[in-house]
PDB file of C-alpha atoms and ligand atoms in Angstrom:
ATOM      1  CA  UNK M  16      16.485  12.671   6.565  1.00 45.00           C
ATOM      2  CA  UNK M  17      19.429  13.037   4.081  1.00 46.00           C
ATOM      3  CA  UNK M  18      21.857  10.274   4.103  1.00 59.00           C
ATOM      4  CA  UNK M  19      19.093   7.798   5.090  1.00 75.00           C
ATOM      5  CA  UNK M  20      18.110   4.951   2.726  1.00 94.00           C
ATOM      6  CA  UNK M  21      14.442   5.015   1.735  1.00 97.00           C
ATOM      7  CA  UNK M  22      12.228   2.237   0.419  1.00 98.00           C
ATOM      8  CA  UNK M  23       8.728   2.347  -1.102  1.00 98.00           C
ATOM      9  CA  UNK M  24       6.816  -0.820  -0.355  1.00 98.00           C
ATOM     10  CA  UNK M  25       3.263  -1.187  -1.828  1.00 98.00           C
ATOM     11  CA  UNK M  26       0.523  -3.545  -2.996  1.00 98.00           C
ATOM     12  CA  UNK M  27      -1.893  -2.443  -5.848  1.00 98.00           C
ATOM     13  CA  UNK M  28      -4.178  -4.194  -8.264  1.00 98.00           C
ATOM     14  CA  UNK M  29      -4.585  -3.077 -11.823  1.00 97.00           C
ATOM     15  CA  UNK M  30      -7.408  -4.072 -14.238  1.00 96.00           C
ATOM     16  CA  UNK M  31     -11.155  -3.485 -13.518  1.00 95.00           C
ATOM     17  CA  UNK M  32     -11.828  -1.559 -10.306  1.00 94.00           C
ATOM     18  CA  UNK M  33     -14.490   0.496  -8.649  1.00 91.00           C
ATOM     19  CA  UNK M  34     -14.853   4.039  -9.861  1.00 92.00           C
ATOM     20  CA  UNK M  35     -11.886   4.027 -12.350  1.00 95.00           C
ATOM     21  CA  UNK M  36     -12.844   1.423 -14.919  1.00 94.00           C
ATOM     22  CA  UNK M  37     -10.224  -0.784 -16.541  1.00 95.00           C
ATOM     23  CA  UNK M  38      -6.696   0.558 -15.619  1.00 96.00           C
ATOM     24  CA  UNK M  39      -3.187  -0.654 -16.598  1.00 96.00           C
ATOM     25  CA  UNK M  40      -1.764   0.623 -13.309  1.00 97.00           C
ATOM     26  CA  UNK M  41      -3.416   0.543  -9.969  1.00 98.00           C
ATOM     27  CA  UNK M  42      -4.013   3.878  -8.176  1.00 98.00           C
ATOM     28  CA  UNK M  43      -1.748   3.031  -5.223  1.00 98.00           C
ATOM     29  CA  UNK M  44       1.056   1.954  -7.647  1.00 98.00           C
ATOM     30  CA  UNK M  45       0.623   5.296  -9.443  1.00 98.00           C
ATOM     31  CA  UNK M  46       1.176   7.115  -5.945  1.00 98.00           C
ATOM     32  CA  UNK M  47       4.072   4.769  -5.265  1.00 98.00           C
ATOM     33  CA  UNK M  48       5.876   5.466  -8.567  1.00 98.00           C
ATOM     34  CA  UNK M  49       5.432   9.277  -7.933  1.00 98.00           C
ATOM     35  CA  UNK M  50       7.055   8.882  -4.495  1.00 98.00           C
ATOM     36  CA  UNK M  51       9.935   6.884  -6.155  1.00 98.00           C
ATOM     37  CA  UNK M  52      10.349   9.599  -8.679  1.00 97.00           C
ATOM     38  CA  UNK M  53      10.373  12.451  -6.147  1.00 96.00           C
ATOM     39  CA  UNK M  54      12.559  10.830  -3.521  1.00 96.00           C
ATOM     40  CA  UNK M  55      14.841   8.500  -5.459  1.00 96.00           C
ATOM     41  CA  UNK M  56      13.798   5.717  -3.124  1.00 97.00           C
ATOM     42  CA  UNK M  57      14.117   1.991  -3.795  1.00 98.00           C
ATOM     43  CA  UNK M  58      10.949   0.070  -4.414  1.00 98.00           C
ATOM     44  CA  UNK M  59       9.281  -3.184  -3.741  1.00 98.00           C
ATOM     45  CA  UNK M  60       5.843  -4.225  -4.960  1.00 98.00           C
ATOM     46  CA  UNK M  61       4.047  -7.028  -3.119  1.00 98.00           C
ATOM     47  CA  UNK M  62       2.861  -9.270  -6.092  1.00 98.00           C
ATOM     48  CA  UNK M  63       0.705 -12.158  -5.086  1.00 98.00           C
ATOM     49  CA  UNK M  64       1.872 -15.493  -6.506  1.00 98.00           C
ATOM     50  CA  UNK M  65      -1.681 -16.029  -7.692  1.00 97.00           C
ATOM     51  CA  UNK M  66      -2.650 -12.848  -9.505  1.00 97.00           C
ATOM     52  CA  UNK M  67      -6.022 -11.372  -8.709  1.00 97.00           C
ATOM     53  CA  UNK M  68      -8.760 -11.804 -11.393  1.00 97.00           C
ATOM     54  CA  UNK M  69      -8.855  -8.881 -13.784  1.00 97.00           C
ATOM     55  CA  UNK M  70     -12.773  -8.829 -13.432  1.00 97.00           C
ATOM     56  CA  UNK M  71     -13.784  -6.690 -10.620  1.00 97.00           C
ATOM     57  CA  UNK M  72     -16.585  -8.971  -9.335  1.00 97.00           C
ATOM     58  CA  UNK M  73     -14.288 -11.977  -9.307  1.00 98.00           C
ATOM     59  CA  UNK M  74     -11.540 -10.057  -7.467  1.00 97.00           C
ATOM     60  CA  UNK M  75     -14.087  -8.954  -4.834  1.00 97.00           C
ATOM     61  CA  UNK M  76     -15.173 -12.726  -4.414  1.00 97.00           C
ATOM     62  CA  UNK M  77     -11.569 -13.820  -3.891  1.00 98.00           C
ATOM     63  CA  UNK M  78     -10.698 -11.001  -1.550  1.00 97.00           C
ATOM     64  CA  UNK M  79     -13.788 -11.823   0.520  1.00 97.00           C
ATOM     65  CA  UNK M  80     -12.945 -15.471   0.783  1.00 98.00           C
ATOM     66  CA  UNK M  81      -9.344 -14.548   1.771  1.00 98.00           C
ATOM     67  CA  UNK M  82     -10.696 -12.164   4.445  1.00 97.00           C
ATOM     68  CA  UNK M  83     -13.120 -14.636   5.872  1.00 97.00           C
ATOM     69  CA  UNK M  84     -10.525 -17.382   6.114  1.00 98.00           C
ATOM     70  CA  UNK M  85      -7.857 -14.858   7.538  1.00 98.00           C
ATOM     71  CA  UNK M  86      -5.638 -16.147   4.647  1.00 98.00           C
ATOM     72  CA  UNK M  87      -1.962 -15.050   4.189  1.00 98.00           C
ATOM     73  CA  UNK M  88      -1.548 -14.983   0.376  1.00 98.00           C
ATOM     74  CA  UNK M  89       2.043 -15.603  -0.648  1.00 98.00           C
ATOM     75  CA  UNK M  90       3.806 -12.900  -2.858  1.00 98.00           C
ATOM     76  CA  UNK M  91       6.704 -13.189  -5.264  1.00 98.00           C
ATOM     77  CA  UNK M  92      10.164 -12.580  -4.090  1.00 98.00           C
ATOM     78  CA  UNK M  93      10.967 -10.406  -1.134  1.00 98.00           C
ATOM     79  CA  UNK M  94      13.081  -7.316   0.065  1.00 98.00           C
ATOM     80  CA  UNK M  95      15.596  -7.088   3.050  1.00 97.00           C
ATOM     81  CA  UNK M  96      14.192  -4.103   4.879  1.00 98.00           C
ATOM     82  CA  UNK M  97      17.181  -4.169   7.305  1.00 95.00           C
ATOM     83  CA  UNK M  98      18.963  -1.998   4.674  1.00 91.00           C
ATOM     84  CA  UNK M  99      16.538   0.841   5.021  1.00 97.00           C
ATOM     85  CA  UNK M 100      15.683   3.480   7.644  1.00 96.00           C
ATOM     86  CA  UNK M 101      12.546   4.980   6.170  1.00 97.00           C
ATOM     87  CA  UNK M 102       9.802   3.081   4.452  1.00 98.00           C
ATOM     88  CA  UNK M 103       6.817   4.494   2.634  1.00 98.00           C
ATOM     89  CA  UNK M 104       4.143   1.753   2.946  1.00 98.00           C
ATOM     90  CA  UNK M 105       1.163   1.861   0.438  1.00 98.00           C
ATOM     91  CA  UNK M 106      -1.981  -0.258  -0.129  1.00 98.00           C
ATOM     92  CA  UNK M 107      -5.624   0.157  -1.076  1.00 98.00           C
ATOM     93  CA  UNK M 108      -8.310  -0.340   1.439  1.00 98.00           C
ATOM     94  CA  UNK M 109     -10.092  -3.654   1.072  1.00 97.00           C
ATOM     95  CA  UNK M 110     -13.166  -4.167   3.186  1.00 96.00           C
ATOM     96  CA  UNK M 111     -12.188  -1.391   5.555  1.00 96.00           C
ATOM     97  CA  UNK M 112      -8.805  -3.131   6.304  1.00 97.00           C
ATOM     98  CA  UNK M 113      -5.491  -4.102   4.839  1.00 98.00           C
ATOM     99  CA  UNK M 114      -5.551  -6.740   1.967  1.00 98.00           C
ATOM    100  CA  UNK M 115      -4.454 -10.138   3.424  1.00 98.00           C
ATOM    101  CA  UNK M 116      -1.313 -10.369   1.438  1.00 98.00           C
ATOM    102  CA  UNK M 117      -0.198  -6.996   3.053  1.00 98.00           C
ATOM    103  CA  UNK M 118      -0.657  -8.580   6.498  1.00 98.00           C
ATOM    104  CA  UNK M 119       1.439 -11.463   5.201  1.00 98.00           C
ATOM    105  CA  UNK M 120       4.341  -9.073   4.187  1.00 98.00           C
ATOM    106  CA  UNK M 121       4.077  -7.179   7.516  1.00 98.00           C
ATOM    107  CA  UNK M 122       4.331 -10.452   9.615  1.00 98.00           C
ATOM    108  CA  UNK M 123       7.245 -11.697   7.667  1.00 98.00           C
ATOM    109  CA  UNK M 124       9.501  -8.691   8.558  1.00 98.00           C
ATOM    110  CA  UNK M 125      11.165  -7.038  11.465  1.00 98.00           C
ATOM    111  CA  UNK M 126      10.054  -3.490  11.792  1.00 98.00           C
ATOM    112  CA  UNK M 127      12.042  -2.636  14.878  1.00 98.00           C
ATOM    113  CA  UNK M 128      13.681   0.894  14.470  1.00 97.00           C
ATOM    114  CA  UNK M 129      11.941   1.630  11.206  1.00 97.00           C
ATOM    115  CA  UNK M 130      10.382   4.882  10.417  1.00 97.00           C
ATOM    116  CA  UNK M 131       7.263   4.143   8.408  1.00 97.00           C
ATOM    117  CA  UNK M 132       5.159   6.562   6.326  1.00 97.00           C
ATOM    118  CA  UNK M 133       1.832   5.096   5.391  1.00 97.00           C
ATOM    119  CA  UNK M 134      -0.193   5.983   2.315  1.00 98.00           C
ATOM    120  CA  UNK M 135      -3.226   4.416   0.838  1.00 98.00           C
ATOM    121  CA  UNK M 136      -6.015   4.770  -1.599  1.00 98.00           C
ATOM    122  CA  UNK M 137      -9.779   3.929  -1.192  1.00 97.00           C
ATOM    123  CA  UNK M 138     -13.158   4.842  -2.530  1.00 96.00           C
ATOM    124  CA  UNK M 139     -14.689   6.527   0.486  1.00 95.00           C
ATOM    125  CA  UNK M 140     -13.310   4.912   3.638  1.00 96.00           C
ATOM    126  CA  UNK M 141     -10.199   7.155   4.147  1.00 96.00           C
ATOM    127  CA  UNK M 142      -7.587   5.249   6.005  1.00 96.00           C
ATOM    128  CA  UNK M 143     -10.303   3.261   7.637  1.00 96.00           C
ATOM    129  CA  UNK M 144      -8.311   2.928  10.861  1.00 96.00           C
ATOM    130  CA  UNK M 145      -5.482   0.983   9.128  1.00 97.00           C
ATOM    131  CA  UNK M 146      -2.834   3.294  10.486  1.00 96.00           C
ATOM    132  CA  UNK M 147      -3.699   2.016  13.888  1.00 95.00           C
ATOM    133  CA  UNK M 148      -3.561  -1.535  12.615  1.00 97.00           C
ATOM    134  CA  UNK M 149       0.042  -0.777  11.171  1.00 97.00           C
ATOM    135  CA  UNK M 150       1.033   0.610  14.582  1.00 96.00           C
ATOM    136  CA  UNK M 151      -0.155  -2.667  16.240  1.00 97.00           C
ATOM    137  CA  UNK M 152       1.483  -4.983  13.688  1.00 98.00           C
ATOM    138  CA  UNK M 153       4.699  -3.177  12.814  1.00 98.00           C
ATOM    139  CA  UNK M 154       6.174  -3.816  16.217  1.00 97.00           C
ATOM    140  CA  UNK M 155       8.979  -1.305  17.095  1.00 98.00           C
ATOM    141  CA  UNK M 156       8.305   0.958  14.152  1.00 98.00           C
ATOM    142  CA  UNK M 157       7.674   4.685  14.400  1.00 97.00           C
ATOM    143  CA  UNK M 158       4.820   5.871  12.033  1.00 95.00           C
ATOM    144  CA  UNK M 159       5.344   9.466  11.032  1.00 90.00           C
ATOM    145  CA  UNK M 160       3.014  11.975   9.439  1.00 74.00           C
ATOM    146  CA  UNK M 161      -0.762  11.356   9.658  1.00 78.00           C
ATOM    147  CA  UNK M 162      -0.247   9.165   6.672  1.00 84.00           C
ATOM    148  CA  UNK M 163      -1.550  10.089   3.156  1.00 95.00           C
ATOM    149  CA  UNK M 164      -4.801   8.877   1.773  1.00 96.00           C
ATOM    150  CA  UNK M 165      -6.795   9.794  -1.396  1.00 97.00           C
ATOM    151  CA  UNK M 166      -9.520   8.240  -3.346  1.00 97.00           C
ATOM    152  CA  UNK M 167      -8.092   6.149  -6.102  1.00 97.00           C
ATOM    153  CA  UNK M 168     -10.080   8.131  -8.685  1.00 96.00           C
ATOM    154  CA  UNK M 169      -8.466  11.344  -7.335  1.00 97.00           C
ATOM    155  CA  UNK M 170      -4.949   9.778  -7.189  1.00 97.00           C
ATOM    156  CA  UNK M 171      -5.206   9.545 -10.999  1.00 97.00           C
ATOM    157  CA  UNK M 172      -5.778  13.316 -11.429  1.00 96.00           C
ATOM    158  CA  UNK M 173      -3.448  16.426 -11.116  1.00 97.00           C
ATOM    159  CA  UNK M 174      -5.079  17.224  -7.938  1.00 97.00           C
ATOM    160  CA  UNK M 175      -4.182  13.809  -6.413  1.00 97.00           C
ATOM    161  CA  UNK M 176      -0.584  14.347  -7.306  1.00 96.00           C
ATOM    162  CA  UNK M 177      -0.571  17.888  -6.068  1.00 97.00           C
ATOM    163  CA  UNK M 178      -1.865  16.590  -2.720  1.00 97.00           C
ATOM    164  CA  UNK M 179       0.856  14.065  -2.660  1.00 97.00           C
ATOM    165  CA  UNK M 180       3.404  16.762  -3.380  1.00 97.00           C
ATOM    166  CA  UNK M 181       1.978  18.784  -0.463  1.00 96.00           C
ATOM    167  CA  UNK M 182       2.207  15.724   1.755  1.00 96.00           C
ATOM    168  CA  UNK M 183       5.787  15.018   0.839  1.00 96.00           C
ATOM    169  CA  UNK M 184       6.722  18.838   1.310  1.00 95.00           C
ATOM    170  CA  UNK M 185       5.194  18.628   4.778  1.00 93.00           C
ATOM    171  CA  UNK M 186       7.656  15.802   5.537  1.00 92.00           C
ATOM    172  CA  UNK M 187      10.587  17.783   4.145  1.00 90.00           C
ATOM    173  CA  UNK M 188      10.903  15.236   1.269  1.00 88.00           C
TER     174      UNK M 188
HETATM  175  C1  LIG D 207     -11.812  -6.255  -2.740  1.00 84.99           C
HETATM  176  C2  LIG D 207     -12.019  -4.793  -2.700  1.00 84.99           C
HETATM  177  C3  LIG D 207     -12.393  -4.297  -1.476  1.00 84.99           C
HETATM  178  C4  LIG D 207     -12.638  -2.916  -1.265  1.00 84.99           C
HETATM  179  N1  LIG D 207     -13.056  -2.397  -0.231  1.00 84.99           N
HETATM  180  C5  LIG D 207     -13.110  -1.032  -0.028  1.00 84.99           C
HETATM  181  C6  LIG D 207     -13.565  -0.479   1.218  1.00 84.99           C
HETATM  182  O1  LIG D 207     -13.931  -1.076   2.204  1.00 84.99           O
HETATM  183  N2  LIG D 207     -13.581   0.857   1.354  1.00 84.99           N
HETATM  184  C7  LIG D 207     -13.176   1.760   0.271  1.00 84.99           C
HETATM  185  O2  LIG D 207     -13.170   2.960   0.414  1.00 84.99           O
HETATM  186  N3  LIG D 207     -12.701   1.264  -0.916  1.00 84.99           N
HETATM  187  C8  LIG D 207     -12.599  -0.171  -1.060  1.00 84.99           C
HETATM  188  N4  LIG D 207     -12.303  -0.661  -2.269  1.00 84.99           N
HETATM  189  C9  LIG D 207     -11.730   0.251  -3.284  1.00 84.99           C
HETATM  190  C10 LIG D 207     -10.274   0.398  -3.361  1.00 84.99           C
HETATM  191  O3  LIG D 207      -9.830   0.696  -2.095  1.00 84.99           O
HETATM  192  C11 LIG D 207      -9.942   1.533  -4.362  1.00 84.99           C
HETATM  193  O4  LIG D 207     -10.432   1.214  -5.629  1.00 84.99           O
HETATM  194  C12 LIG D 207      -8.376   1.631  -4.415  1.00 84.99           C
HETATM  195  O5  LIG D 207      -8.026   2.941  -4.935  1.00 84.99           O
HETATM  196  C13 LIG D 207      -7.693   0.427  -5.168  1.00 84.99           C
HETATM  197  O6  LIG D 207      -6.281   0.647  -5.175  1.00 84.99           O
HETATM  198  P1  LIG D 207      -5.396   0.062  -6.297  1.00 84.99           P
HETATM  199  O7  LIG D 207      -5.918   0.546  -7.635  1.00 84.99           O
HETATM  200  O8  LIG D 207      -4.012   0.552  -5.967  1.00 84.99           O
HETATM  201  O9  LIG D 207      -5.593  -1.485  -6.082  1.00 84.99           O
HETATM  202  C14 LIG D 207     -12.214  -2.130  -2.342  1.00 84.99           C
HETATM  203  C15 LIG D 207     -11.682  -2.564  -3.612  1.00 84.99           C
HETATM  204  C16 LIG D 207     -11.609  -3.981  -3.750  1.00 84.99           C
HETATM  205  C17 LIG D 207     -11.122  -4.457  -4.994  1.00 84.99           C
END
């Protein structure tokens, strides 16, 4: 894949979360930064205009309301993905699905011809079928690899980073 331009796009929430306590950096962001460090890719973080509450329970309540209303929360700024061939795409599992602001990002972009490598964190649900959802929503994209998923609590350990390195090696990155 040398000579191709690579971008890492991700959504991640810091502060209080299940299984990790209060963290300054979300677990998906930690993986995204590691991918950037290893590949030299550019990065774009999907940052909701209205920040999620730091309190876990309050964040859960907002995420539930957004899901129930099929909301498309706005995010800050944007990135022109036409400049990139390969896109690592990362997110946490929320209610067995993609967070709604991630749907918003996907729907605002043209995925035709892109090579997409999904990665996600969770606390038990694996990828929860979201790679199929990406195939259905990123029209014209080719998803490669079987994706990479790891529990957020594991992503924060040496073992999690070793697993990520093995995954990148398997892709020749
Ligand atoms: C609103 C919300 C819903 C969640 N739903 C699930 C779920 O359905 N399955 C699961 O395994 N983990 C679920 N989790 C846990 C997150 O996927 C996990 O903590 C993840 O590592 C968070 O990533 P982040 O730190 O990058 O935001 C949920 C967390 C939140 C805040």
